Amino acid sequence: MPPEESQSRALPVSPSVQFSSTVASGTGPKLDGAARRMKSPGKKLLPVLVFIFCCVASLFFSKTGYKISLNKADSNGTRVYKVKYQVPAKKAYKLLKHARENPVCAPSTSLLQQSSCKLALRNLPQEVYQLKWDVVVVDGPIGDAPEAPGRMSTIYTASILARSGKTTDVVVHDVHRTIEKWFSWEFLCEENLVSAKGRFWNFRISNQSNDTRFCSSETVRIE
């Protein structure tokens, strides 16, 4: 059963930073929506943050397109870090309940490294918290089984990071799955959804770091 209610309804500068899970499975993310706009010739490169589950895959953006490489870094400033995702997907509902009941998880608590919210990723490189991201892509960890690491924390963290910049596109993959759908509605909000194609949702979020709620006050039942 889905949660009874949500809090609401619901790109042209480098560098890019990516995170590969210690679970090496699958292939690199097939980006859509916001990422496609980065392929136009003559445009600047965007600061892009990508959470992926492919082992040490780097995505390099250029003025003529993008390519996937297995290098850990390149001259364009792309860097790859391994992050250990430890929370299994089966704990998703308990974590969602924790976030709803605890003010420490509110968007106004933007200091992720010091957050006591159980959903906050506090072990990322310092630059992740310091930079203002134009695009954040959530395509990891794998989250395809109850015991596998779930994407609860990456979606929540992406939401907090997005609210610390001016305007940030957050692209979530595998939204046909329950966890990706629940947590996207809860923390990215239907009202911010600007496009959807296949298994991708693209949310556009403006600076809302002082808000006490992620979404508008209207509540909806998630189907």
CSV table of C-alpha atoms in Angstrom, one decimal:
chain,number,residue,atom,x,y,z
A,1,MET,CA,0.0,0.0,0.0
A,2,PRO,CA,1.2,3.5,-0.8
A,3,PRO,CA,1.6,6.1,1.9
A,4,GLU,CA,-1.8,7.7,2.8
A,5,GLU,CA,-0.8,11.2,1.9
A,6,SER,CA,2.1,13.3,0.7
A,7,GLN,CA,3.0,16.8,1.8
A,8,SER,CA,1.9,18.0,-1.6
A,9,ARG,CA,1.0,17.4,-5.2
A,10,ALA,CA,2.8,17.3,-7.2
A,11,LEU,CA,20.5,24.2,-18.5
A,12,PRO,CA,23.6,25.8,-20.2
A,13,VAL,CA,29.3,25.7,-16.5
A,14,SER,CA,31.2,22.7,-15.3
A,15,PRO,CA,32.3,20.6,-13.3
A,16,SER,CA,30.3,17.4,-13.2
A,17,VAL,CA,30.7,14.9,-10.3
A,18,GLN,CA,29.4,11.4,-10.4
A,19,PHE,CA,29.0,8.7,-7.8
A,20,SER,CA,29.2,5.0,-8.4
A,21,SER,CA,27.9,2.5,-5.9
A,22,THR,CA,29.9,-0.3,-4.5
A,23,VAL,CA,27.2,-2.4,-6.0
A,24,ALA,CA,28.6,-2.8,-9.6
A,25,SER,CA,25.6,-3.6,-11.7
A,26,GLY,CA,23.9,-2.3,-14.8
A,27,THR,CA,25.0,0.3,-17.2
A,28,GLY,CA,25.5,4.1,-17.1
A,29,PRO,CA,22.4,6.4,-17.1
A,30,LYS,CA,20.6,7.2,-20.3
A,31,LEU,CA,19.9,10.8,-19.7
A,32,ASP,CA,16.8,12.6,-21.1
A,33,GLY,CA,15.0,15.9,-20.6
A,34,ALA,CA,17.4,18.3,-19.1
A,35,ALA,CA,20.5,16.3,-20.2
A,36,ARG,CA,19.5,16.5,-23.8
A,37,ARG,CA,19.7,20.3,-23.7
A,38,MET,CA,23.3,20.0,-22.8
A,39,LYS,CA,24.1,18.5,-26.2
A,40,SER,CA,23.5,21.7,-28.2
A,41,PRO,CA,26.7,23.1,-29.8
A,42,GLY,CA,28.0,26.4,-28.5
A,43,LYS,CA,26.5,26.2,-25.1
A,44,LYS,CA,28.4,26.2,-21.8
A,45,LEU,CA,28.6,23.0,-19.8
A,46,LEU,CA,26.4,22.6,-16.8
A,47,PRO,CA,27.4,21.7,-13.3
A,48,VAL,CA,25.9,18.2,-13.2
A,49,LEU,CA,25.7,15.8,-10.3
A,50,VAL,CA,24.9,12.2,-11.1
A,51,PHE,CA,24.1,9.4,-8.7
A,52,ILE,CA,24.7,6.1,-10.6
A,53,PHE,CA,25.1,2.5,-9.8
A,54,CYS,CA,27.4,1.5,-12.6
A,55,CYS,CA,31.0,0.9,-11.5
A,56,VAL,CA,33.3,3.8,-12.1
A,57,ALA,CA,31.5,5.2,-15.1
A,58,SER,CA,32.2,8.8,-16.0
A,59,LEU,CA,30.0,10.9,-18.1
A,60,PHE,CA,31.8,13.7,-20.1
A,61,PHE,CA,29.8,16.6,-21.5
A,62,SER,CA,31.1,18.5,-24.4
A,63,LYS,CA,29.8,21.2,-26.8
A,64,THR,CA,29.0,18.5,-29.4
A,65,GLY,CA,27.5,15.9,-27.2
A,66,TYR,CA,28.4,13.4,-24.5
A,67,LYS,CA,30.0,10.1,-24.2
A,68,ILE,CA,30.4,7.5,-21.5
A,69,SER,CA,33.9,6.5,-20.4
A,70,LEU,CA,35.4,4.2,-17.8
A,71,ASN,CA,38.0,6.8,-16.7
A,72,LYS,CA,37.8,8.3,-13.3
A,73,ALA,CA,38.6,11.8,-14.4
A,74,ASP,CA,39.2,14.0,-17.5
A,75,SER,CA,40.3,17.4,-18.6
A,76,ASN,CA,36.7,18.7,-18.5
A,77,GLY,CA,36.6,18.4,-14.7
A,78,THR,CA,34.5,15.3,-14.5
A,79,ARG,CA,35.2,13.3,-11.3
A,80,VAL,CA,33.9,10.0,-10.0
A,81,TYR,CA,33.7,9.0,-6.4
A,82,LYS,CA,32.6,5.8,-4.9
A,83,VAL,CA,29.9,6.1,-2.3
A,84,LYS,CA,28.6,3.2,-0.2
A,85,TYR,CA,24.8,3.2,0.0
A,86,GLN,CA,23.9,1.1,3.0
A,87,VAL,CA,20.2,1.5,3.5
A,88,PRO,CA,18.1,-1.3,1.9
A,89,ALA,CA,15.0,-0.6,-0.2
A,90,LYS,CA,12.8,-2.5,2.3
A,91,LYS,CA,13.2,0.4,4.8
A,92,ALA,CA,11.7,3.0,2.5
A,93,TYR,CA,8.3,3.4,4.2
A,94,LYS,CA,9.9,3.7,7.7
A,95,LEU,CA,12.2,6.4,6.4
A,96,LEU,CA,9.4,8.2,4.7
A,97,LYS,CA,7.5,8.2,8.0
A,98,HIS,CA,10.6,9.4,9.8
A,99,ALA,CA,11.0,12.3,7.4
A,100,ARG,CA,7.3,13.4,7.8
A,101,GLU,CA,7.5,13.3,11.5
A,102,ASN,CA,10.8,15.0,12.1
A,103,PRO,CA,11.5,18.7,11.6
A,104,VAL,CA,15.2,17.8,11.1
A,105,CYS,CA,14.3,16.5,7.6
A,106,ALA,CA,12.6,19.8,6.5
A,107,PRO,CA,14.0,21.6,3.5
A,108,SER,CA,15.0,24.5,5.8
A,109,THR,CA,17.7,22.3,7.3
A,110,SER,CA,20.0,22.6,4.3
A,111,LEU,CA,23.3,21.7,6.1
A,112,LEU,CA,23.3,18.1,4.9
A,113,GLN,CA,26.6,17.2,6.4
A,114,GLN,CA,25.3,18.1,9.9
A,115,SER,CA,21.8,16.9,9.4
A,116,SER,CA,20.4,14.2,11.8
A,117,CYS,CA,17.8,13.3,9.3
A,118,LYS,CA,18.2,9.6,8.5
A,119,LEU,CA,17.7,10.3,4.8
A,120,ALA,CA,20.6,12.7,4.5
A,121,LEU,CA,23.8,11.6,2.7
A,122,ARG,CA,26.5,13.1,4.9
A,123,ASN,CA,29.5,11.2,3.4
A,124,LEU,CA,29.8,12.9,0.0
A,125,PRO,CA,32.8,15.0,-1.1
A,126,GLN,CA,32.8,18.6,0.3
A,127,GLU,CA,32.4,20.1,-3.2
A,128,VAL,CA,29.0,18.4,-3.6
A,129,TYR,CA,27.6,20.5,-0.7
A,130,GLN,CA,29.4,23.7,-1.8
A,131,LEU,CA,28.5,23.9,-5.4
A,132,LYS,CA,25.2,25.1,-6.8
A,133,TRP,CA,24.0,22.4,-9.2
A,134,ASP,CA,22.1,23.1,-12.4
A,135,VAL,CA,21.3,19.4,-12.9
A,136,VAL,CA,21.1,16.4,-10.5
A,137,VAL,CA,20.5,13.0,-12.0
A,138,VAL,CA,19.3,10.2,-9.7
A,139,ASP,CA,19.9,6.8,-11.3
A,140,GLY,CA,21.4,4.9,-8.3
A,141,PRO,CA,21.9,3.0,-6.2
A,142,ILE,CA,20.4,-0.1,-7.9
A,143,GLY,CA,17.3,-0.4,-5.7
A,144,ASP,CA,15.8,-3.3,-7.6
A,145,ALA,CA,15.2,-5.7,-4.6
A,146,PRO,CA,14.2,-5.3,-1.0
A,147,GLU,CA,17.7,-6.1,0.3
A,148,ALA,CA,19.4,-3.9,-2.4
A,149,PRO,CA,20.4,-0.3,-1.5
A,150,GLY,CA,17.4,1.9,-2.3
A,151,ARG,CA,17.2,5.4,-3.8
A,152,MET,CA,15.5,7.0,-0.8
A,153,SER,CA,18.5,9.0,0.4
A,154,THR,CA,19.7,10.0,-3.1
A,155,ILE,CA,16.2,11.5,-4.0
A,156,TYR,CA,16.0,13.3,-0.6
A,157,THR,CA,19.6,14.6,-0.9
A,158,ALA,CA,19.0,15.7,-4.5
A,159,SER,CA,16.0,17.7,-3.3
A,160,ILE,CA,17.9,19.5,-0.6
A,161,LEU,CA,20.8,20.3,-2.9
A,162,ALA,CA,18.4,21.6,-5.5
A,163,ARG,CA,16.8,24.0,-3.1
A,164,SER,CA,20.2,25.6,-2.3
A,165,GLY,CA,20.7,26.9,-5.8
A,166,LYS,CA,18.8,29.3,-8.0
A,167,THR,CA,17.1,26.8,-10.3
A,168,THR,CA,18.0,23.1,-10.5
A,169,ASP,CA,16.6,20.3,-12.7
A,170,VAL,CA,16.4,17.0,-10.9
A,171,VAL,CA,16.0,14.0,-13.2
A,172,VAL,CA,14.9,10.7,-11.7
A,173,HIS,CA,15.1,7.4,-13.5
A,174,ASP,CA,13.0,4.3,-12.9
A,175,VAL,CA,9.9,6.2,-11.8
A,176,HIS,CA,7.7,3.2,-12.6
A,177,ARG,CA,9.0,1.7,-9.4
A,178,THR,CA,7.3,2.4,-6.1
A,179,ILE,CA,10.1,3.9,-4.1
A,180,GLU,CA,11.2,6.3,-6.9
A,181,LYS,CA,7.6,7.4,-7.3
A,182,TRP,CA,6.8,7.9,-3.6
A,183,PHE,CA,10.0,9.8,-2.8
A,184,SER,CA,9.8,11.9,-5.9
A,185,TRP,CA,6.3,13.1,-5.1
A,186,GLU,CA,7.2,13.6,-1.5
A,187,PHE,CA,10.5,15.6,-1.9
A,188,LEU,CA,10.5,16.9,-5.5
A,189,CYS,CA,6.8,17.5,-5.8
A,190,GLU,CA,4.3,17.1,-8.6
A,191,GLU,CA,4.0,20.9,-8.9
A,192,ASN,CA,7.7,21.0,-10.0
A,193,LEU,CA,7.3,18.3,-12.6
A,194,VAL,CA,8.1,19.9,-16.0
A,195,SER,CA,8.5,16.8,-18.2
A,196,ALA,CA,8.1,13.1,-18.3
A,197,LYS,CA,9.2,10.5,-20.8
A,198,GLY,CA,9.4,6.8,-20.4
A,199,ARG,CA,10.8,6.0,-17.0
A,200,PHE,CA,12.2,9.5,-16.5
A,201,TRP,CA,10.7,12.4,-14.6
A,202,ASN,CA,12.3,15.9,-14.8
A,203,PHE,CA,11.6,18.3,-11.9
A,204,ARG,CA,12.6,21.9,-11.9
A,205,ILE,CA,13.1,23.4,-8.4
A,206,SER,CA,13.8,27.0,-7.5
A,207,ASN,CA,15.6,28.1,-4.3
A,208,GLN,CA,13.3,27.2,-1.4
A,209,SER,CA,15.9,26.6,1.3
A,210,ASN,CA,13.9,28.6,3.9
A,211,ASP,CA,10.7,26.6,3.4
A,212,THR,CA,9.4,24.3,6.1
A,213,ARG,CA,7.6,22.1,3.6
A,214,PHE,CA,8.9,20.5,0.4
A,215,CYS,CA,5.6,20.9,-1.5
A,216,SER,CA,2.5,23.0,-1.3
A,217,SER,CA,0.1,22.5,1.5
A,218,GLU,CA,-2.4,20.6,-0.6
A,219,THR,CA,-2.2,16.9,0.0
A,220,VAL,CA,-2.8,14.1,-2.4
A,221,ARG,CA,-3.1,10.3,-2.2
A,222,ILE,CA,-0.3,8.6,-4.2
A,223,GLU,CA,-1.7,5.9,-6.4
